[in-house]
């Protein structure tokens, strides 16, 4: 099961908090939806190396975030599928390197926030509790009524509900929309929001990469960059994948202060599904340019075993942390755990 009710610091919402939202009596079934079960079954043919998770158990664990999708809690109400998510904003300290620690605002104790995942047409219900010390909000990309747009401040210690239909399918995102928005995003309040198409995509090893930046001295320039929260993490802990396995990357650029970055994959080309809003690729490339909040699906398979880097081709950004590598494993090693240095 995904971390349905593991909220900030692993604590479930109290009955009092749910009562405030008028939800204490709502029958949460906890049952996985049929679509989710089918989705997981089709993934059973996908070859994914076992993870060697050794990251510190603090605000971020990039290795654990790679293939971690929060499908929410599925309920039926008046003949409709409701997919309910709980997000709690909090504060954490992360170590960007051996010398530099940084205070962030997190969602459910992590940066980036959980990768929320639904199917087109589901009714989405997001219970948002703000415990992060300032007013915050959650603004979702997608199509929804004005009152669900998430620009209204939710004060510290209070909660709200965002409810809307999941449309259109694609790779989207959510983030805090309180001014100055640059700062609220750069401090960590963002995550990916995937809406799957009515006809599922073919089975693949699905991986999430969120590019973020850190301005540690408040001069509106980033000092560090990261994939999934920690600078240079995947350079030291390569992402194990199998040779000839279809890899489906969900990539989001949420780096504030830099107008655009690129994403480059070594020794390969990828099919581009812009914004994840098509079932057929628009182009093949080995570098793609992404403005702030742009996100795409990139698909590829590696023919040869070995280690291959990926990074923005703005080399200063890569050198300051937005850099990682895949370790392509031959299938004969499929029973062996991925070895990390
Ligand atoms: Cu905020």
Coordinates of C-alpha atoms and ligand atoms in Angstrom, one line a residue:
X1 CA 0.0 0.0 0.0
X2 CA 1.2 3.5 -0.6
X3 CA 1.6 5.8 2.4
X4 CA -2.0 6.7 2.5
X5 CA -2.2 7.9 6.0
X6 CA 1.5 8.3 6.8
X7 CA 1.5 12.1 7.1
X8 CA 4.1 14.5 8.4
X9 CA 6.4 12.5 10.7
X10 CA 4.4 9.4 10.0
X11 CA 1.5 10.5 12.2
X12 CA -2.0 9.8 10.9
X13 CA -4.5 12.6 11.0
X14 CA -6.4 12.8 14.3
X15 CA -10.1 12.3 14.5
X16 CA -10.3 16.0 15.6
X17 CA -8.5 17.1 12.4
X18 CA -10.9 15.0 10.3
X19 CA -13.9 16.4 12.2
X20 CA -12.7 19.9 11.3
X21 CA -13.0 18.9 7.7
X22 CA -16.3 17.2 8.2
X23 CA -14.9 13.8 7.1
X24 CA -14.8 11.8 10.3
X25 CA -18.0 9.9 9.4
X26 CA -17.0 9.3 5.8
X27 CA -16.5 5.7 5.1
X28 CA -12.9 5.2 4.0
X29 CA -12.8 1.8 2.5
X30 CA -9.1 1.5 2.1
X31 CA -9.7 -0.8 -0.9
X32 CA -7.5 -0.5 -3.9
X33 CA -9.4 0.3 -7.1
X34 CA -9.7 -2.2 -9.8
X35 CA -7.7 0.0 -12.1
X36 CA -4.9 0.2 -9.6
X37 CA -4.8 -3.6 -9.3
X38 CA -4.8 -4.1 -13.0
X39 CA -2.1 -1.5 -13.3
X40 CA 0.1 -3.3 -10.7
X41 CA -0.6 -6.7 -12.4
X42 CA 0.6 -5.4 -15.8
X43 CA 3.7 -4.1 -14.1
X44 CA 4.5 -7.6 -12.8
X45 CA 6.1 -8.4 -16.2
X46 CA 8.5 -5.4 -15.8
X47 CA 12.0 -6.1 -14.6
X48 CA 13.1 -3.8 -11.8
X49 CA 16.3 -4.4 -9.8
X50 CA 15.9 -4.6 -6.1
X51 CA 16.6 -1.3 -4.4
X52 CA 19.4 -0.9 -1.9
X53 CA 18.0 1.9 0.2
X54 CA 20.6 3.3 2.4
X55 CA 19.8 7.0 2.4
X56 CA 19.3 8.6 5.8
X57 CA 15.7 8.5 7.0
X58 CA 15.2 12.2 7.2
X59 CA 13.3 14.6 5.0
X60 CA 14.4 13.0 1.8
X61 CA 15.3 9.6 0.4
X62 CA 15.9 9.9 -3.3
X63 CA 16.3 6.2 -3.9
X64 CA 12.9 5.5 -2.3
X65 CA 11.2 8.2 -4.2
X66 CA 12.1 6.9 -7.7
X67 CA 9.3 4.4 -8.1
X68 CA 7.0 5.6 -5.2
X69 CA 3.5 6.5 -6.4
X70 CA 0.7 7.5 -4.0
X71 CA -2.6 6.2 -5.4
X72 CA -4.5 7.6 -2.5
X73 CA -7.5 5.9 -0.9
X74 CA -10.2 4.8 -3.2
X75 CA -13.9 5.3 -2.1
X76 CA -17.2 5.0 -3.9
X77 CA -19.7 7.9 -3.3
X78 CA -22.9 8.2 -5.3
X79 CA -21.6 5.9 -8.0
X80 CA -18.4 7.9 -8.5
X81 CA -14.8 6.9 -7.8
X82 CA -13.3 9.2 -5.2
X83 CA -9.5 9.2 -4.9
X84 CA -8.6 10.8 -1.6
X85 CA -5.1 12.1 -0.7
X86 CA -3.8 13.6 2.5
X87 CA -1.0 16.1 2.4
X88 CA 0.5 17.8 5.4
X89 CA 2.9 20.7 5.1
X90 CA 5.7 20.8 7.7
X91 CA 9.3 21.9 8.2
X92 CA 12.5 19.9 8.0
X93 CA 16.2 20.3 7.8
X94 CA 18.1 18.6 5.0
X95 CA 21.8 18.2 4.5
X96 CA 22.8 19.4 1.1
X97 CA 26.4 18.2 1.6
X98 CA 28.7 17.5 4.5
X99 CA 28.9 21.3 5.4
X100 CA 25.6 22.8 4.4
X101 CA 22.2 22.2 6.0
X102 CA 19.1 23.9 4.9
X103 CA 15.6 24.5 6.3
X104 CA 12.9 23.4 4.0
X105 CA 9.1 23.3 3.9
X106 CA 8.1 19.7 3.2
X107 CA 4.9 17.8 2.3
X108 CA 4.3 14.5 4.3
X109 CA 7.9 14.8 5.5
X110 CA 9.6 14.7 2.1
X111 CA 10.9 16.9 -0.7
X112 CA 9.6 16.7 -3.3
X113 CA 6.2 15.9 -2.0
X114 CA 4.5 12.6 -2.8
X115 CA 3.9 11.7 -6.5
X116 CA 0.1 11.6 -6.6
X117 CA -1.4 9.3 -9.2
X118 CA -4.9 9.0 -10.5
X119 CA -6.8 7.9 -13.5
X120 CA -8.5 10.4 -15.8
X121 CA -12.1 10.9 -14.7
X122 CA -11.5 10.1 -11.0
X123 CA -12.8 12.6 -8.5
X124 CA -9.8 13.9 -6.6
X125 CA -10.1 14.9 -3.0
X126 CA -7.0 16.4 -1.3
X127 CA -7.1 16.9 2.4
X128 CA -4.5 19.6 3.1
X129 CA -3.3 20.3 6.6
X130 CA -0.8 23.2 7.1
X131 CA 1.6 22.7 10.0
X132 CA 4.6 24.5 8.4
X133 CA 4.5 27.8 10.4
X134 CA 3.4 30.2 7.6
X135 CA 0.3 30.4 5.4
X136 CA 0.5 28.0 2.5
X137 CA -1.8 26.5 -0.2
X138 CA -1.8 23.8 -2.9
X139 CA -2.4 24.8 -6.5
X140 CA -2.9 21.9 -8.9
X141 CA -2.3 22.1 -12.6
X142 CA -5.2 20.7 -14.5
X143 CA -8.8 21.8 -15.3
X144 CA -11.0 22.7 -12.3
X145 CA -13.3 25.4 -10.9
X146 CA -11.9 28.7 -9.7
X147 CA -12.6 28.0 -6.0
X148 CA -10.4 24.8 -6.3
X149 CA -7.4 26.7 -7.8
X150 CA -5.5 26.8 -4.5
X151 CA -4.5 30.4 -4.4
X152 CA -6.3 31.2 -1.1
X153 CA -3.9 31.1 1.9
X154 CA -4.5 28.4 4.4
X155 CA -3.1 29.7 7.7
X156 CA -0.7 27.7 9.9
X157 CA -2.6 25.1 12.0
X158 CA -5.6 24.9 9.7
X159 CA -6.8 22.6 7.0
X160 CA -8.8 22.6 3.8
X161 CA -10.2 20.3 1.1
X162 CA -9.4 20.6 -2.6
X163 CA -11.8 18.6 -4.8
X164 CA -11.9 18.4 -8.6
X165 CA -12.0 15.9 -11.4
X166 CA -8.8 14.4 -12.7
X167 CA -8.4 15.8 -16.2
X168 CA -6.8 15.9 -18.7
X169 CA -4.4 12.9 -18.6
X170 CA -0.8 13.8 -18.5
X171 CA 2.2 14.6 -16.2
X172 CA 1.2 17.5 -14.1
X173 CA 2.3 19.1 -10.8
X174 CA 1.1 20.8 -7.6
X175 CA 2.8 23.4 -5.6
X176 CA 2.1 26.1 -3.0
X177 CA 0.9 29.4 -4.5
X178 CA 1.5 31.9 -1.7
X179 CA 3.5 35.0 -2.5
X180 CA 6.4 35.2 -3.0
X181 CA 5.7 32.0 -5.0
X182 CA 9.3 31.6 -6.0
X183 CA 10.4 31.3 -2.4
X184 CA 7.5 29.0 -1.4
X185 CA 8.3 26.7 -4.2
X186 CA 12.1 26.9 -3.8
X187 CA 11.7 26.0 -0.1
X188 CA 10.1 22.7 -1.1
X189 CA 6.4 22.8 -1.5
X190 CA 5.9 21.0 -4.7
X191 CA 5.3 17.5 -6.2
X192 CA 4.3 15.6 -9.3
X193 CA 0.7 14.8 -10.1
X194 CA 0.2 12.0 -12.7
X195 CA -3.1 11.4 -14.4
X196 CA -3.1 8.1 -16.3
X197 CA -4.9 7.8 -19.6
X198 CA -8.1 5.7 -19.9
X199 CA -6.1 3.1 -21.8
X200 CA -3.0 2.3 -19.8
X201 CA 0.4 2.8 -21.3
X202 CA 2.4 -0.3 -22.0
X203 CA 4.3 -1.9 -19.1
X204 CA 7.6 -0.2 -18.3
X205 CA 9.9 0.5 -15.4
X206 CA 8.5 3.8 -14.3
X207 CA 10.8 6.3 -12.7
X208 CA 10.1 9.8 -11.3
X209 CA 12.8 12.5 -11.6
X210 CA 12.0 16.0 -10.2
X211 CA 14.6 18.7 -10.7
X212 CA 14.7 21.4 -8.0
X213 CA 17.0 24.2 -6.8
X214 CA 18.2 25.6 -3.5
X215 CA 18.9 29.3 -2.8
X216 CA 20.6 28.9 0.6
X217 CA 21.7 32.6 1.0
X218 CA 18.4 34.2 -0.2
X219 CA 20.0 36.1 -3.1
X220 CA 17.5 34.8 -5.7
X221 CA 20.1 32.6 -7.3
X222 CA 20.4 28.9 -6.7
X223 CA 23.4 27.5 -5.0
X224 CA 22.6 23.9 -5.3
X225 CA 20.4 21.7 -7.5
X226 CA 19.1 18.2 -7.2
X227 CA 17.1 15.3 -8.6
X228 CA 14.5 14.2 -6.1
X229 CA 15.8 16.4 -3.3
X230 CA 19.5 15.7 -2.7
X231 CA 22.4 17.1 -4.7
X232 CA 24.6 14.5 -6.5
X233 CA 22.7 11.7 -4.8
X234 CA 22.3 9.5 -8.0
X235 CA 25.9 10.1 -8.9
X236 CA 26.9 8.3 -5.7
X237 CA 23.9 5.9 -5.8
X238 CA 23.3 5.0 -9.5
X239 CA 19.7 4.0 -10.4
X240 CA 19.7 0.3 -11.3
X241 CA 17.8 -0.6 -14.4
X242 CA 17.9 -3.6 -16.7
X243 CA 19.3 -3.8 -20.2
X244 CA 16.6 -3.8 -22.9
X245 CA 13.9 -2.9 -20.4
X246 CA 11.6 -0.1 -21.4
X247 CA 12.2 2.8 -19.0
X248 CA 9.5 5.5 -18.7
X249 CA 10.8 8.6 -17.0
X250 CA 8.4 11.1 -15.6
X251 CA 10.5 14.3 -15.5
X252 CA 9.5 17.7 -14.0
X253 CA 11.6 20.9 -13.9
X254 CA 10.6 22.9 -10.8
X255 CA 13.9 24.9 -10.5
X256 CA 13.0 28.5 -9.6
X257 CA 15.3 31.4 -10.5
X258 CA 16.7 29.8 -13.6
X259 CA 14.4 30.4 -16.6
X260 CA 15.0 27.0 -18.2
X261 CA 17.1 23.9 -18.0
X262 CA 17.7 21.0 -20.3
X263 CA 17.6 17.3 -19.6
X264 CA 20.3 15.2 -21.3
X265 CA 20.8 11.4 -21.3
X266 CA 24.1 9.9 -22.2
X267 CA 24.6 7.2 -24.9
X268 CA 21.0 7.0 -25.9
X269 CA 18.0 8.8 -27.4
X270 CA 14.5 9.0 -25.8
X271 CA 11.0 9.2 -27.2
X272 CA 9.3 12.4 -26.0
X273 CA 5.7 12.5 -24.9
X274 CA 5.2 16.2 -24.3
X275 CA 3.5 16.8 -20.9
X276 CA 2.6 13.1 -21.0
X277 CA -0.6 14.2 -22.9
X278 CA -0.2 12.0 -25.9
X279 CA 0.1 8.2 -26.5
X280 CA 2.5 8.6 -29.4
X281 CA 5.8 10.3 -29.2
X282 CA 6.3 13.7 -30.9
X283 CA 10.1 13.4 -31.4
X284 CA 13.2 11.5 -30.5
X285 CA 16.0 13.5 -28.8
X286 CA 18.9 13.2 -26.4
X287 CA 18.5 16.7 -25.0
X288 CA 15.2 18.4 -24.3
X289 CA 14.7 22.0 -23.0
X290 CA 12.3 22.5 -20.1
X291 CA 11.1 25.8 -18.8
X292 CA 10.0 26.1 -15.1
X293 CA 7.1 23.7 -14.4
X294 CA 7.4 21.9 -17.8
X295 CA 7.3 18.1 -17.5
X296 CA 7.4 15.3 -19.9
X297 CA 7.4 11.5 -20.3
X298 CA 10.7 10.3 -21.8
X299 CA 11.0 6.6 -22.9
X300 CA 14.1 4.6 -23.8
X301 CA 15.9 1.3 -23.3
X302 CA 19.6 0.8 -23.0
X303 CA 21.3 -1.7 -25.3
X304 CA 24.6 -2.0 -23.4
X305 CA 25.4 -2.6 -19.7
X306 CA 27.3 0.0 -17.8
X307 CA 26.9 3.4 -16.1
X308 CA 25.4 6.3 -18.0
X309 CA 25.0 9.9 -16.8
X310 CA 22.0 12.1 -17.0
X311 CA 21.9 15.9 -16.3
X312 CA 20.9 19.3 -17.6
X313 CA 23.4 20.4 -20.2
X314 CA 23.8 23.7 -18.4
X315 CA 27.0 22.3 -16.9
X316 CA 27.1 24.7 -13.9
X317 CA 23.7 23.4 -12.9
X318 CA 24.8 19.8 -13.3
X319 CA 28.1 20.4 -11.4
X320 CA 26.1 22.0 -8.5
X321 CA 24.1 18.8 -7.9
X322 CA 21.6 18.1 -10.7
X323 CA 23.4 15.1 -11.9
X324 CA 22.9 11.3 -11.7
X325 CA 23.6 8.1 -13.5
X326 CA 21.8 4.9 -14.5
X327 CA 23.5 1.6 -13.9
X328 CA 22.4 -0.7 -16.7
X329 CA 22.5 -4.3 -15.6
X330 CA 22.5 -7.4 -17.7
X331 CA 19.5 -9.6 -17.0
X332 CA 21.6 -12.6 -15.9
X333 CA 22.3 -10.5 -12.7
X334 CA 18.6 -10.0 -12.1
X335 CA 18.7 -12.0 -8.8
X336 CA 21.4 -9.9 -7.4
X337 CA 20.8 -6.6 -5.5
X338 CA 22.2 -3.5 -7.1
X339 CA 25.6 -2.7 -5.5
X340 CA 26.2 0.8 -4.6
X341 CA 29.6 2.3 -3.8
Ligands
LIG1 CU1 3.8 28.3 0.7

